[in-house]
């Protein structure tokens, strides 16, 4: 018995040591790994469009080049406008922070009239508006730094799209028991394809709705906040909240609490409709991950890979879950990652 316990302890320590080495390697390889992951996501999203063109007897090379050219034109045009708005917003940040701090002091004074005593110094120390407004700026800057490798990402996407028709065949040849293992791989590919396609469309619709809302209310930097809503909608649970914070705070500074309340209400309404009605209707049960696991994966992948890791936290966690399901010894871990409606329970 003692020998068995020692073997189990040794095995556990060995696995943990391998895990630490692997995570350290991933962390060190982040500059190379992040462009590859972004290219993989873009390839998965655009591959159905390429296949649609091919079904109309258009050569695959022409379809790939046409779609990527269209993406580059739209992306660069949008990046130019959004980049200018972001620079203007960043330059005006100190002024906005000062005005917001003054409004918070005014709020504390008003609360004192109702016998709600709050220490002004402690309140501004614990609720620093500068941190709230600069958080999104830091995340966007990190994402912008990744997009500096645009040429490498596009080149990788092109090769991936050309290789896409042969991937299934290569996996069949690579696996020792293709009939059994391919069920997991097929389910994973189908789940991730469905998730990314639906999430992209829902995020695009969310960005458009936010742009219309802010344009009607005459909020500054409409396009910047719309693109922010599109990107951060990929972050589960808290992405929409993070995207709403700077727009609401800016409106509070420039247009007062009334319009800021309408902006906040609009964000909540849009995300309630998209997240609770539209997305579940087309996505069904989703990818079978528990809510706690989704949130923890957001923190973990964000720490490991930065902003891009947060955006890709769900697909990356699904890779781990499917890999665990493929092995009988680790299948219990996959069950722990799953939600309560999973078939394994």
XYZ file of C-alpha atoms in Angstrom:
345
model
C 0.000 0.000 0.000
C 2.809 2.395 0.936
C 4.565 1.600 -2.348
C 1.347 2.288 -4.302
C 0.885 5.634 -2.549
C 4.513 6.534 -3.328
C 4.000 5.652 -6.995
C 0.877 7.825 -7.141
C 2.689 10.714 -5.428
C 5.642 10.378 -7.790
C 3.331 10.284 -10.790
C 1.482 13.370 -9.543
C 4.714 15.302 -8.989
C 5.979 14.266 -12.431
C 2.764 15.439 -14.111
C 2.842 18.757 -12.230
C 6.510 19.298 -13.171
C 5.696 18.612 -16.842
C 2.764 21.035 -16.633
C 4.950 23.808 -15.182
C 7.591 23.292 -17.887
C 4.925 23.288 -20.601
C 3.297 26.512 -19.318
C 6.710 28.178 -19.036
C 7.417 27.166 -22.644
C 4.067 28.568 -23.814
C 4.711 31.807 -21.925
C 8.158 32.136 -23.522
C 6.772 31.375 -26.999
C 3.893 33.891 -26.715
C 5.213 36.272 -29.439
C 5.111 33.398 -31.957
C 2.104 31.547 -30.568
C -0.364 34.461 -30.477
C -0.149 35.332 -34.220
C -0.534 31.616 -34.997
C -3.670 31.340 -32.815
C -5.182 34.454 -34.393
C -4.447 33.083 -37.849
C -6.085 29.783 -36.890
C -9.260 31.545 -35.697
C -9.446 33.685 -38.850
C -8.948 30.567 -40.995
C -11.736 28.698 -39.155
C -14.134 31.638 -39.581
C -13.358 32.263 -43.256
C -13.047 28.632 -44.415
C -16.851 28.139 -44.792
C -16.952 31.214 -47.052
C -14.095 29.829 -49.147
C -15.898 26.476 -49.436
C -19.056 28.302 -50.532
C -17.159 30.003 -53.345
C -15.555 26.692 -54.324
C -19.017 25.063 -54.538
C -19.802 27.591 -57.297
C -16.760 26.281 -59.215
C -14.570 29.254 -58.359
C -10.914 28.203 -57.947
C -9.892 27.923 -54.295
C -6.906 30.250 -54.799
C -9.151 32.980 -56.235
C -11.684 32.547 -53.388
C -8.970 32.743 -50.707
C -7.321 35.820 -52.191
C -10.676 37.590 -52.730
C -11.913 37.039 -49.155
C -8.590 37.970 -47.551
C -8.250 41.080 -49.748
C -11.742 42.148 -48.699
C -10.887 41.553 -45.036
C -7.639 43.534 -45.314
C -9.348 46.513 -47.007
C -12.178 46.656 -44.459
C -9.839 45.955 -41.538
C -7.264 48.599 -42.456
C -9.944 51.222 -43.157
C -11.599 50.511 -39.829
C -8.261 50.379 -38.000
C -7.340 53.823 -39.345
C -10.535 55.462 -38.112
C -10.584 53.588 -34.788
C -6.868 54.226 -34.251
C -7.372 57.974 -34.664
C -10.306 57.914 -32.230
C -8.275 55.893 -29.738
C -5.351 58.338 -29.935
C -7.684 61.301 -29.375
C -9.317 59.528 -26.442
C -5.930 58.635 -24.917
C -4.679 62.232 -25.240
C -7.824 63.553 -23.542
C -7.743 60.901 -20.797
C -6.208 63.134 -18.055
C -8.945 65.741 -18.584
C -11.691 63.081 -18.481
C -10.213 61.571 -15.312
C -10.147 64.941 -13.577
C -13.755 65.701 -14.524
C -14.871 62.256 -13.406
C -13.111 62.656 -10.055
C -14.880 65.989 -9.555
C -18.227 64.378 -10.302
C -17.522 61.620 -7.770
C -16.714 64.245 -5.139
C -20.017 65.971 -6.000
C -21.801 62.626 -5.561
C -20.253 62.163 -2.103
C -21.399 65.673 -1.128
C -24.956 64.922 -2.252
C -25.010 61.659 -0.296
C -23.979 63.586 2.809
C -27.258 65.545 2.573
C -29.094 62.253 3.148
C -26.904 61.440 6.195
C -24.791 58.981 4.185
C -21.285 59.910 5.277
C -18.448 58.726 3.023
C -14.834 59.765 3.389
C -13.869 61.511 0.127
C -10.207 60.506 0.264
C -10.960 56.832 0.925
C -13.686 56.783 -1.723
C -11.410 58.157 -4.445
C -8.620 55.821 -3.285
C -10.753 52.656 -3.495
C -12.663 53.745 -6.612
C -10.029 55.207 -8.898
C -11.750 56.323 -12.142
C -8.370 56.491 -13.856
C -7.936 52.725 -13.446
C -11.441 52.059 -14.771
C -10.947 54.185 -17.887
C -7.372 53.115 -18.654
C -8.071 49.362 -18.263
C -9.732 49.087 -21.666
C -7.034 51.275 -23.191
C -4.334 48.893 -21.986
C -6.208 45.889 -23.362
C -6.686 47.562 -26.744
C -3.031 48.558 -26.843
C -2.047 44.934 -26.238
C -4.293 43.783 -29.050
C -2.932 46.501 -31.332
C 0.601 45.299 -30.619
C -0.344 41.821 -31.788
C -1.837 43.206 -34.996
C 1.585 44.655 -35.816
C 2.320 41.130 -37.106
C -0.502 41.489 -39.652
C 1.586 40.278 -42.601
C 2.681 37.122 -40.751
C -0.918 36.435 -39.667
C -2.306 36.846 -43.189
C 0.415 34.663 -44.696
C -0.339 31.937 -42.149
C -4.087 32.209 -42.864
C -3.461 31.760 -46.598
C -1.457 28.558 -46.063
C -4.053 27.257 -43.585
C -6.930 27.842 -45.997
C -5.069 26.065 -48.799
C -4.331 23.118 -46.484
C -7.869 22.980 -45.003
C -9.338 20.355 -47.417
C -6.570 17.851 -46.553
C -6.603 18.285 -42.756
C -9.150 15.513 -42.115
C -7.227 13.051 -44.298
C -3.944 13.832 -42.540
C -5.544 13.335 -39.117
C -6.938 9.972 -40.280
C -3.475 8.829 -41.290
C -1.807 10.274 -38.184
C -4.048 8.589 -35.595
C -3.404 4.999 -34.639
C -7.117 4.256 -34.323
C -8.873 6.795 -36.552
C -12.386 5.331 -36.222
C -12.456 5.842 -32.472
C -10.416 9.023 -32.101
C -11.894 10.897 -35.060
C -15.259 11.046 -33.275
C -13.673 13.371 -30.701
C -11.821 15.380 -33.332
C -14.921 15.758 -35.523
C -17.025 16.837 -32.577
C -14.376 19.324 -31.511
C -14.010 20.839 -35.006
C -17.774 21.064 -35.428
C -18.228 22.663 -31.987
C -15.465 25.235 -32.435
C -16.589 26.082 -35.987
C -20.159 26.569 -34.797
C -19.096 28.561 -31.748
C -16.800 30.926 -33.665
C -19.271 31.445 -36.528
C -22.215 32.240 -34.252
C -20.126 34.279 -31.819
C -18.694 36.348 -34.689
C -22.156 37.112 -36.111
C -23.617 37.898 -32.669
C -20.622 40.106 -31.814
C -20.991 41.932 -35.144
C -24.698 42.504 -34.477
C -23.852 43.721 -30.957
C -21.327 46.216 -32.330
C -23.841 47.543 -34.886
C -26.567 47.934 -32.227
C -24.154 49.746 -29.894
C -23.107 52.076 -32.724
C -26.761 52.941 -33.469
C -27.509 53.504 -29.756
C -24.517 55.793 -29.202
C -25.108 57.669 -32.473
C -28.709 58.417 -31.427
C -27.521 59.650 -28.004
C -24.703 61.692 -29.634
C -21.895 60.020 -27.645
C -18.253 60.756 -28.515
C -16.107 58.143 -30.349
C -19.055 56.009 -31.543
C -16.979 53.817 -33.857
C -14.357 53.133 -31.173
C -16.957 51.885 -28.676
C -18.722 49.824 -31.366
C -15.495 48.034 -32.343
C -14.733 47.573 -28.639
C -18.143 45.918 -28.141
C -17.512 43.622 -31.122
C -14.114 42.488 -29.840
C -14.968 42.157 -26.158
C -18.161 40.233 -26.852
C -15.834 37.274 -27.536
C -14.818 37.414 -23.859
C -17.455 35.413 -21.972
C -19.356 36.746 -18.950
C -17.492 40.006 -18.350
C -16.476 41.143 -21.843
C -19.642 43.154 -22.465
C -19.325 44.825 -19.059
C -15.709 45.846 -19.745
C -16.715 47.256 -23.144
C -19.518 49.350 -21.595
C -17.427 50.923 -18.808
C -15.479 53.578 -20.794
C -18.488 54.638 -22.889
C -20.693 55.073 -19.799
C -17.993 56.936 -17.848
C -17.223 59.227 -20.793
C -20.917 60.015 -21.234
C -21.164 60.738 -17.500
C -18.323 63.238 -17.822
C -19.483 64.994 -20.992
C -23.276 64.675 -20.965
C -24.299 64.101 -17.368
C -25.855 61.226 -15.392
C -29.143 61.202 -17.340
C -27.623 60.327 -20.729
C -25.068 58.051 -19.030
C -27.941 56.116 -17.460
C -29.569 55.728 -20.890
C -26.275 54.471 -22.336
C -25.903 51.934 -19.515
C -29.519 50.812 -19.941
C -28.978 50.466 -23.689
C -25.865 48.322 -23.209
C -27.685 46.093 -20.730
C -30.682 45.695 -23.062
C -28.538 44.891 -26.101
C -26.455 42.321 -24.246
C -29.527 40.770 -22.605
C -31.180 40.275 -25.992
C -28.029 39.048 -27.742
C -26.709 36.902 -24.897
C -29.962 35.414 -23.592
C -32.199 35.242 -26.679
C -30.321 35.389 -29.980
C -27.116 33.496 -29.131
C -28.672 30.539 -27.227
C -31.300 30.097 -29.939
C -28.657 29.344 -32.570
C -25.917 27.918 -30.365
C -28.084 25.559 -28.308
C -26.229 24.303 -25.225
C -23.030 25.842 -26.498
C -19.801 23.922 -25.975
C -20.701 22.117 -22.742
C -18.441 24.093 -20.379
C -19.617 25.104 -16.914
C -19.961 28.828 -16.182
C -17.279 28.639 -13.475
C -14.835 26.952 -15.874
C -15.524 29.607 -18.525
C -14.743 32.385 -16.036
C -11.614 30.681 -14.669
C -10.409 29.945 -18.206
C -10.784 33.643 -18.989
C -8.447 34.495 -16.093
C -5.973 31.699 -16.867
C -5.617 32.257 -20.620
C -5.559 36.029 -20.077
C -2.611 35.577 -17.716
C -0.848 33.169 -20.078
C -1.446 34.859 -23.448
C -2.674 38.367 -22.642
C -5.613 40.026 -24.418
C -5.745 37.468 -27.220
C -5.863 34.693 -24.632
C -8.973 36.302 -23.114
C -10.643 36.521 -26.524
C -9.820 32.868 -27.295
C -10.341 31.465 -23.784
C -13.369 29.310 -24.666
C -11.947 27.639 -27.834
C -8.620 26.994 -26.068
C -10.384 25.433 -23.070
C -12.406 23.258 -25.441
C -9.151 21.922 -26.924
C -8.079 20.859 -23.439
C -11.493 19.310 -22.695
C -11.594 17.252 -25.900
C -7.999 16.096 -25.348
C -8.932 14.933 -21.830
C -12.006 13.099 -23.153
C -9.861 11.139 -25.610
C -8.018 9.356 -22.773
C -9.816 7.077 -20.293
C -7.377 7.995 -17.498
C -8.150 11.717 -17.802
C -11.822 11.529 -18.775
C -12.894 12.404 -15.211
C -11.193 15.793 -15.594
C -13.233 16.473 -18.732
C -16.391 15.709 -16.727
C -15.347 18.313 -14.129
C -14.922 20.909 -16.893
C -18.363 20.152 -18.368
C -21.694 21.694 -17.413
C -24.497 19.972 -15.510
C -26.320 18.982 -18.713
C -23.353 17.118 -20.180
C -24.015 13.552 -21.328
C -21.202 12.282 -19.112
C -23.127 13.210 -15.934
